[in-house]
Amino acid sequence: MTDPLVDAAHRDLVDLTANGIRFHGSPGIEAASVWLEDRLTAAGLAVTRQTVTLPGWEPGESNTLRVTAPIERVLPVWPMLWSGSSDGPVTGTLRPLGPQGIWGDSITWQRFVVTDDSGTVVAYVHARDVGPAAPQPLPHGSDLSVPHLVVGRIDGLQLREWCIDGGTVTVELTGSAGPTDEAAAARSDNLVVDIPGTGTGHVLVCAHYDSFFNTVGAYDNGSGTIALLHLAEGWARTAPTPSVRLVWFTAEEWHLGGSRHHVDTATPEELAAIDFVVNIDGLGRGSYLETFASPEVFGVVAHDAITAHAAATGRTLQTENRFPPTTGTDDASFYRAGVPSLFLTFNDLHRLHQPEDLPNEGIATNIVWTTALVRELVTLAAPARVGAPGIL
C-alpha cells in the first residue's frame, strides 16, 4: 500500500478488529466502543452512549449436521441467530418446504424441515442463496424451540436434488445454540456524535459496529465503522455544511436492535428534523457498489451524484440502485418511520458472516473512496417526504 490514506484506513481497521468479535453484549463490542470513544474524544468530539438491551442468546459450541442417507456426508453449518437447541444429537428425515425470506423478503433462501419417526418437527435447515454457510437472524415467527442450522448454497442444492429424486434423506444433527438465562440480557451501546454545520440542513450518517458471533467483521461492518470515524475526525477539523449526527449502532445483526432503539426513543420532532439518512454498511473488495434509497426519486439523485463522483475520481464502478430499500440494515429503521434514506455497500457476499472476513487493502481502498463520497452526499438537497410505508 502506497496511499497514506489507504494505509491509515487499513491500520485503523486492524486496530478495530484486534478488539475481537463484536457480537452484541460481548466483551469485544465493549472494547471496541471504548476504542472508538477514545478516538472521538481525542478529536475533540463529545460522545453520547445509548444503551441497547435485548434478550440474551449464545451460539453454543456444538452445531453439526451429518447426512446419513442417501450417502453419508458432513455439511458445514452455522446456527441461525435466535435458534433453539436440540439437547443432544437428534435424527430425522429431511424434506423441502420452499422459499424463505431473509430480512423481510430482501433475499430468498430455501428451507427444509427435519421430522422424527412420529412426525414431530425436530429442526429446520436453511440453505443460503449464494456462497458458503453464513448465519442470519431468524425471521419473526420462527419456531425457536428447535435448532435452525444454515448450510451453503451448493449443499442446499444437493439436499434439494436428493429430495426431488424421490429418495429418503435422513440426517443426524446437534444444536447447542439458544437463549441465555432471562436475567442475563445482552447489552451494548450506540455511540452518538453531533457536529454543527456551517449552513442549513441536518443529515444523519450511520454505520453499525457490531459483528456476527463467528467473525471480527472487517467488511461487515468494520469498514463502515472506520469510514464513519474518519468522517467524524475530518468534520471535527472542518465543519460540514449541514449539521450532521453520526451514529455507530450496536445490535444491527440482532434485527436492527440499535437503530430501532434510536428511532423508537426519538421524538416526532427529532425525526422530522432529519433531512435524510446515509447508512454505510459493508465496504468490501472490488467495484460493485449497490445503493438502496427511498423515496425512489432520491435514489436517482444519489445514483447520479455517485456516478459523477466516480468519474471525477477516475473510478470504474459497476453500480446498481435498488428499490425499495432492504430491511436488513439500519436505514430500514428510519425508512419504516418515513425518514428518507440511502444505503451504500460494496457487496462482498463470500466474506459475509465468515471467519475469513479480515482486514485487507481492498476494503481500506473502498473506505477512503466512500468517505470522500459521503462528504459530498450530505450536501444533497433534502428530498420530499412520502411518509411511512404502509403494508405494501
PDB file of C-alpha atoms in Angstrom, residues 228-389:
ATOM      1  CA  LEU A 228     -17.651   6.922   9.934  1.00  0.00           C
ATOM      2  CA  LEU A 229     -14.710   7.505  12.289  1.00  0.00           C
ATOM      3  CA  HIS A 230     -12.705   9.202   9.540  1.00  0.00           C
ATOM      4  CA  LEU A 231     -15.701  11.361   8.619  1.00  0.00           C
ATOM      5  CA  ALA A 232     -16.028  12.412  12.257  1.00  0.00           C
ATOM      6  CA  GLU A 233     -12.343  13.269  12.586  1.00  0.00           C
ATOM      7  CA  GLY A 234     -12.413  15.232   9.322  1.00  0.00           C
ATOM      8  CA  TRP A 235     -15.527  17.194  10.286  1.00  0.00           C
ATOM      9  CA  ALA A 236     -14.044  17.901  13.711  1.00  0.00           C
ATOM     10  CA  ARG A 237     -11.300  19.806  11.873  1.00  0.00           C
ATOM     11  CA  THR A 238     -13.501  21.372   9.164  1.00  0.00           C
ATOM     12  CA  ALA A 239     -17.218  21.540   9.892  1.00  0.00           C
ATOM     13  CA  PRO A 240     -19.649  20.168   7.288  1.00  0.00           C
ATOM     14  CA  THR A 241     -22.187  22.431   5.593  1.00  0.00           C
ATOM     15  CA  PRO A 242     -25.260  20.708   7.086  1.00  0.00           C
ATOM     16  CA  SER A 243     -25.330  19.730  10.736  1.00  0.00           C
ATOM     17  CA  VAL A 244     -24.519  16.030  10.986  1.00  0.00           C
ATOM     18  CA  ARG A 245     -25.400  13.409  13.560  1.00  0.00           C
ATOM     19  CA  LEU A 246     -23.070  10.406  13.421  1.00  0.00           C
ATOM     20  CA  VAL A 247     -24.265   7.147  14.990  1.00  0.00           C
ATOM     21  CA  TRP A 248     -22.340   3.917  15.444  1.00  0.00           C
ATOM     22  CA  PHE A 249     -25.131   1.398  16.003  1.00  0.00           C
ATOM     23  CA  THR A 250     -24.867  -1.767  18.027  1.00  0.00           C
ATOM     24  CA  ALA A 251     -27.045  -4.869  17.515  1.00  0.00           C
ATOM     25  CA  GLU A 252     -27.632  -4.367  13.798  1.00  0.00           C
ATOM     26  CA  GLU A 253     -27.213  -8.110  13.442  1.00  0.00           C
ATOM     27  CA  TRP A 254     -29.940  -8.590  16.090  1.00  0.00           C
ATOM     28  CA  HIS A 255     -32.824  -7.420  13.895  1.00  0.00           C
ATOM     29  CA  LEU A 256     -31.543  -3.813  13.877  1.00  0.00           C
ATOM     30  CA  GLY A 257     -31.809  -3.561  17.656  1.00  0.00           C
ATOM     31  CA  GLY A 258     -29.610  -0.458  17.974  1.00  0.00           C
ATOM     32  CA  SER A 259     -31.196   1.621  15.222  1.00  0.00           C
ATOM     33  CA  ARG A 260     -34.711   0.548  16.218  1.00  0.00           C
ATOM     34  CA  HIS A 261     -34.000   1.767  19.741  1.00  0.00           C
ATOM     35  CA  HIS A 262     -32.627   5.057  18.421  1.00  0.00           C
ATOM     36  CA  VAL A 263     -35.689   5.679  16.257  1.00  0.00           C
ATOM     37  CA  ASP A 264     -38.228   4.445  18.803  1.00  0.00           C
ATOM     38  CA  THR A 265     -36.851   6.749  21.525  1.00  0.00           C
ATOM     39  CA  ALA A 266     -36.677   9.807  19.246  1.00  0.00           C
ATOM     40  CA  THR A 267     -39.489  12.344  19.317  1.00  0.00           C
ATOM     41  CA  PRO A 268     -41.552  13.013  16.162  1.00  0.00           C
ATOM     42  CA  GLU A 269     -39.903  16.430  16.004  1.00  0.00           C
ATOM     43  CA  GLU A 270     -36.413  14.905  16.109  1.00  0.00           C
ATOM     44  CA  LEU A 271     -37.223  12.520  13.274  1.00  0.00           C
ATOM     45  CA  ALA A 272     -38.850  15.292  11.240  1.00  0.00           C
ATOM     46  CA  ALA A 273     -35.668  17.361  11.572  1.00  0.00           C
ATOM     47  CA  ILE A 274     -33.577  14.736   9.713  1.00  0.00           C
ATOM     48  CA  ASP A 275     -33.310  15.610   6.012  1.00  0.00           C
ATOM     49  CA  PHE A 276     -32.141  12.092   5.180  1.00  0.00           C
ATOM     50  CA  VAL A 277     -30.047   9.208   6.475  1.00  0.00           C
ATOM     51  CA  VAL A 278     -26.865   7.818   4.879  1.00  0.00           C
ATOM     52  CA  ASN A 279     -26.038   4.301   6.056  1.00  0.00           C
ATOM     53  CA  ILE A 280     -22.578   2.822   5.347  1.00  0.00           C
ATOM     54  CA  ASP A 281     -22.674  -0.957   5.726  1.00  0.00           C
ATOM     55  CA  GLY A 282     -20.161  -3.278   4.102  1.00  0.00           C
ATOM     56  CA  LEU A 283     -17.353  -1.736   2.046  1.00  0.00           C
ATOM     57  CA  GLY A 284     -15.891  -4.924   0.664  1.00  0.00           C
ATOM     58  CA  ARG A 285     -13.307  -5.583  -2.026  1.00  0.00           C
ATOM     59  CA  GLY A 286     -13.954  -4.756  -5.641  1.00  0.00           C
ATOM     60  CA  SER A 287     -16.005  -2.202  -7.554  1.00  0.00           C
ATOM     61  CA  TYR A 288     -19.594  -3.466  -7.311  1.00  0.00           C
ATOM     62  CA  LEU A 289     -21.450  -0.673  -5.497  1.00  0.00           C
ATOM     63  CA  GLU A 290     -25.095  -1.168  -4.572  1.00  0.00           C
ATOM     64  CA  THR A 291     -27.327   1.604  -3.288  1.00  0.00           C
ATOM     65  CA  PHE A 292     -30.817   1.371  -1.818  1.00  0.00           C
ATOM     66  CA  ALA A 293     -32.831   4.528  -1.311  1.00  0.00           C
ATOM     67  CA  SER A 294     -36.245   5.960  -0.568  1.00  0.00           C
ATOM     68  CA  PRO A 295     -38.071   7.916  -1.890  1.00  0.00           C
ATOM     69  CA  GLU A 296     -37.447   6.420  -5.314  1.00  0.00           C
ATOM     70  CA  VAL A 297     -36.515   9.766  -6.877  1.00  0.00           C
ATOM     71  CA  PHE A 298     -33.920  10.293  -4.115  1.00  0.00           C
ATOM     72  CA  GLY A 299     -32.276   7.091  -5.296  1.00  0.00           C
ATOM     73  CA  VAL A 300     -31.943   8.578  -8.779  1.00  0.00           C
ATOM     74  CA  VAL A 301     -30.411  11.786  -7.411  1.00  0.00           C
ATOM     75  CA  ALA A 302     -27.980   9.832  -5.239  1.00  0.00           C
ATOM     76  CA  HIS A 303     -27.094   7.474  -8.100  1.00  0.00           C
ATOM     77  CA  ASP A 304     -26.278  10.427 -10.340  1.00  0.00           C
ATOM     78  CA  ALA A 305     -24.124  12.004  -7.613  1.00  0.00           C
ATOM     79  CA  ILE A 306     -22.233   8.728  -7.143  1.00  0.00           C
ATOM     80  CA  THR A 307     -21.684   8.360 -10.890  1.00  0.00           C
ATOM     81  CA  ALA A 308     -20.333  11.920 -11.062  1.00  0.00           C
ATOM     82  CA  HIS A 309     -18.008  11.301  -8.098  1.00  0.00           C
ATOM     83  CA  ALA A 310     -16.714   8.099  -9.701  1.00  0.00           C
ATOM     84  CA  ALA A 311     -15.966   9.956 -12.939  1.00  0.00           C
ATOM     85  CA  ALA A 312     -14.242  12.787 -11.070  1.00  0.00           C
ATOM     86  CA  THR A 313     -12.039  10.333  -9.175  1.00  0.00           C
ATOM     87  CA  GLY A 314     -11.274   8.117 -12.182  1.00  0.00           C
ATOM     88  CA  ARG A 315     -13.098   5.158 -10.657  1.00  0.00           C
ATOM     89  CA  THR A 316     -14.753   2.500 -12.805  1.00  0.00           C
ATOM     90  CA  LEU A 317     -17.718   1.053 -10.944  1.00  0.00           C
ATOM     91  CA  GLN A 318     -20.485  -1.417 -11.535  1.00  0.00           C
ATOM     92  CA  THR A 319     -23.379   0.384  -9.872  1.00  0.00           C
ATOM     93  CA  GLU A 320     -26.906  -0.671  -9.107  1.00  0.00           C
ATOM     94  CA  ASN A 321     -29.667   1.302  -7.427  1.00  0.00           C
ATOM     95  CA  ARG A 322     -32.309  -0.936  -5.846  1.00  0.00           C
ATOM     96  CA  PHE A 323     -35.788  -0.033  -4.659  1.00  0.00           C
ATOM     97  CA  PRO A 324     -37.415  -0.317  -2.199  1.00  0.00           C
ATOM     98  CA  PRO A 325     -34.728  -0.383   0.499  1.00  0.00           C
ATOM     99  CA  THR A 326     -33.664  -3.659   2.025  1.00  0.00           C
ATOM    100  CA  THR A 327     -34.974  -4.317   5.533  1.00  0.00           C
ATOM    101  CA  GLY A 328     -31.682  -5.911   6.590  1.00  0.00           C
ATOM    102  CA  THR A 329     -29.630  -2.912   7.684  1.00  0.00           C
ATOM    103  CA  ASP A 330     -30.012   0.161   9.864  1.00  0.00           C
ATOM    104  CA  ASP A 331     -31.503   2.630   7.382  1.00  0.00           C
ATOM    105  CA  ALA A 332     -34.594   0.375   7.413  1.00  0.00           C
ATOM    106  CA  SER A 333     -35.410   1.577  10.928  1.00  0.00           C
ATOM    107  CA  PHE A 334     -35.631   5.122   9.582  1.00  0.00           C
ATOM    108  CA  TYR A 335     -37.386   4.077   6.362  1.00  0.00           C
ATOM    109  CA  ARG A 336     -40.204   2.479   8.349  1.00  0.00           C
ATOM    110  CA  ALA A 337     -40.584   5.793  10.220  1.00  0.00           C
ATOM    111  CA  GLY A 338     -40.870   7.758   6.969  1.00  0.00           C
ATOM    112  CA  VAL A 339     -37.378   9.307   7.046  1.00  0.00           C
ATOM    113  CA  PRO A 340     -35.677   9.439   3.616  1.00  0.00           C
ATOM    114  CA  SER A 341     -32.709   7.083   3.499  1.00  0.00           C
ATOM    115  CA  LEU A 342     -29.731   5.954   1.438  1.00  0.00           C
ATOM    116  CA  PHE A 343     -27.720   2.769   1.999  1.00  0.00           C
ATOM    117  CA  LEU A 344     -24.286   2.185   0.406  1.00  0.00           C
ATOM    118  CA  THR A 345     -22.456  -1.153   0.135  1.00  0.00           C
ATOM    119  CA  PHE A 346     -19.594  -2.648  -1.844  1.00  0.00           C
ATOM    120  CA  ASN A 347     -21.009  -6.157  -1.669  1.00  0.00           C
ATOM    121  CA  ASP A 348     -18.561  -8.909  -0.739  1.00  0.00           C
ATOM    122  CA  LEU A 349     -21.012 -11.711  -0.075  1.00  0.00           C
ATOM    123  CA  HIS A 350     -18.476 -14.541   0.073  1.00  0.00           C
ATOM    124  CA  ARG A 351     -16.938 -12.836   3.134  1.00  0.00           C
ATOM    125  CA  LEU A 352     -20.289 -12.052   4.766  1.00  0.00           C
ATOM    126  CA  HIS A 353     -20.501 -13.500   8.305  1.00  0.00           C
ATOM    127  CA  GLN A 354     -17.377 -15.604   7.719  1.00  0.00           C
ATOM    128  CA  PRO A 355     -14.325 -16.119   9.960  1.00  0.00           C
ATOM    129  CA  GLU A 356     -12.281 -15.100   6.882  1.00  0.00           C
ATOM    130  CA  ASP A 357     -13.706 -11.546   6.972  1.00  0.00           C
ATOM    131  CA  LEU A 358     -10.344  -9.960   7.816  1.00  0.00           C
ATOM    132  CA  PRO A 359      -8.744  -6.586   7.002  1.00  0.00           C
ATOM    133  CA  ASN A 360      -7.321  -6.197   3.507  1.00  0.00           C
ATOM    134  CA  GLU A 361      -6.218  -3.472   1.122  1.00  0.00           C
ATOM    135  CA  GLY A 362      -9.372  -3.695  -0.989  1.00  0.00           C
ATOM    136  CA  ILE A 363     -11.549  -2.839   1.985  1.00  0.00           C
ATOM    137  CA  ALA A 364      -9.228   0.000   3.012  1.00  0.00           C
ATOM    138  CA  THR A 365      -9.308   1.451  -0.520  1.00  0.00           C
ATOM    139  CA  ASN A 366     -13.094   1.496  -0.531  1.00  0.00           C
ATOM    140  CA  ILE A 367     -13.205   3.062   2.945  1.00  0.00           C
ATOM    141  CA  VAL A 368     -11.168   6.001   1.665  1.00  0.00           C
ATOM    142  CA  TRP A 369     -13.181   6.387  -1.545  1.00  0.00           C
ATOM    143  CA  THR A 370     -16.540   6.131   0.240  1.00  0.00           C
ATOM    144  CA  THR A 371     -15.511   8.624   2.919  1.00  0.00           C
ATOM    145  CA  ALA A 372     -14.884  11.242   0.234  1.00  0.00           C
ATOM    146  CA  LEU A 373     -18.166  10.322  -1.472  1.00  0.00           C
ATOM    147  CA  VAL A 374     -20.241  10.717   1.699  1.00  0.00           C
ATOM    148  CA  ARG A 375     -18.760  14.185   2.297  1.00  0.00           C
ATOM    149  CA  GLU A 376     -20.435  15.132  -0.999  1.00  0.00           C
ATOM    150  CA  LEU A 377     -23.658  13.201  -0.469  1.00  0.00           C
ATOM    151  CA  VAL A 378     -24.519  15.000   2.780  1.00  0.00           C
ATOM    152  CA  THR A 379     -24.776  18.242   0.789  1.00  0.00           C
ATOM    153  CA  LEU A 380     -27.623  16.905  -1.383  1.00  0.00           C
ATOM    154  CA  ALA A 381     -30.935  18.716  -1.103  1.00  0.00           C
ATOM    155  CA  ALA A 382     -33.439  17.222   1.301  1.00  0.00           C
ATOM    156  CA  PRO A 383     -35.886  15.013  -0.619  1.00  0.00           C
ATOM    157  CA  ALA A 384     -39.611  15.464  -0.245  1.00  0.00           C
ATOM    158  CA  ARG A 385     -41.111  13.074   2.298  1.00  0.00           C
ATOM    159  CA  VAL A 386     -43.554  10.400   1.233  1.00  0.00           C
ATOM    160  CA  GLY A 387     -44.493   9.234   4.721  1.00  0.00           C
ATOM    161  CA  ALA A 388     -44.003   5.905   6.441  1.00  0.00           C
ATOM    162  CA  PRO A 389     -44.611   2.829   4.242  1.00  0.00           C
TER     163      PRO A 389
END
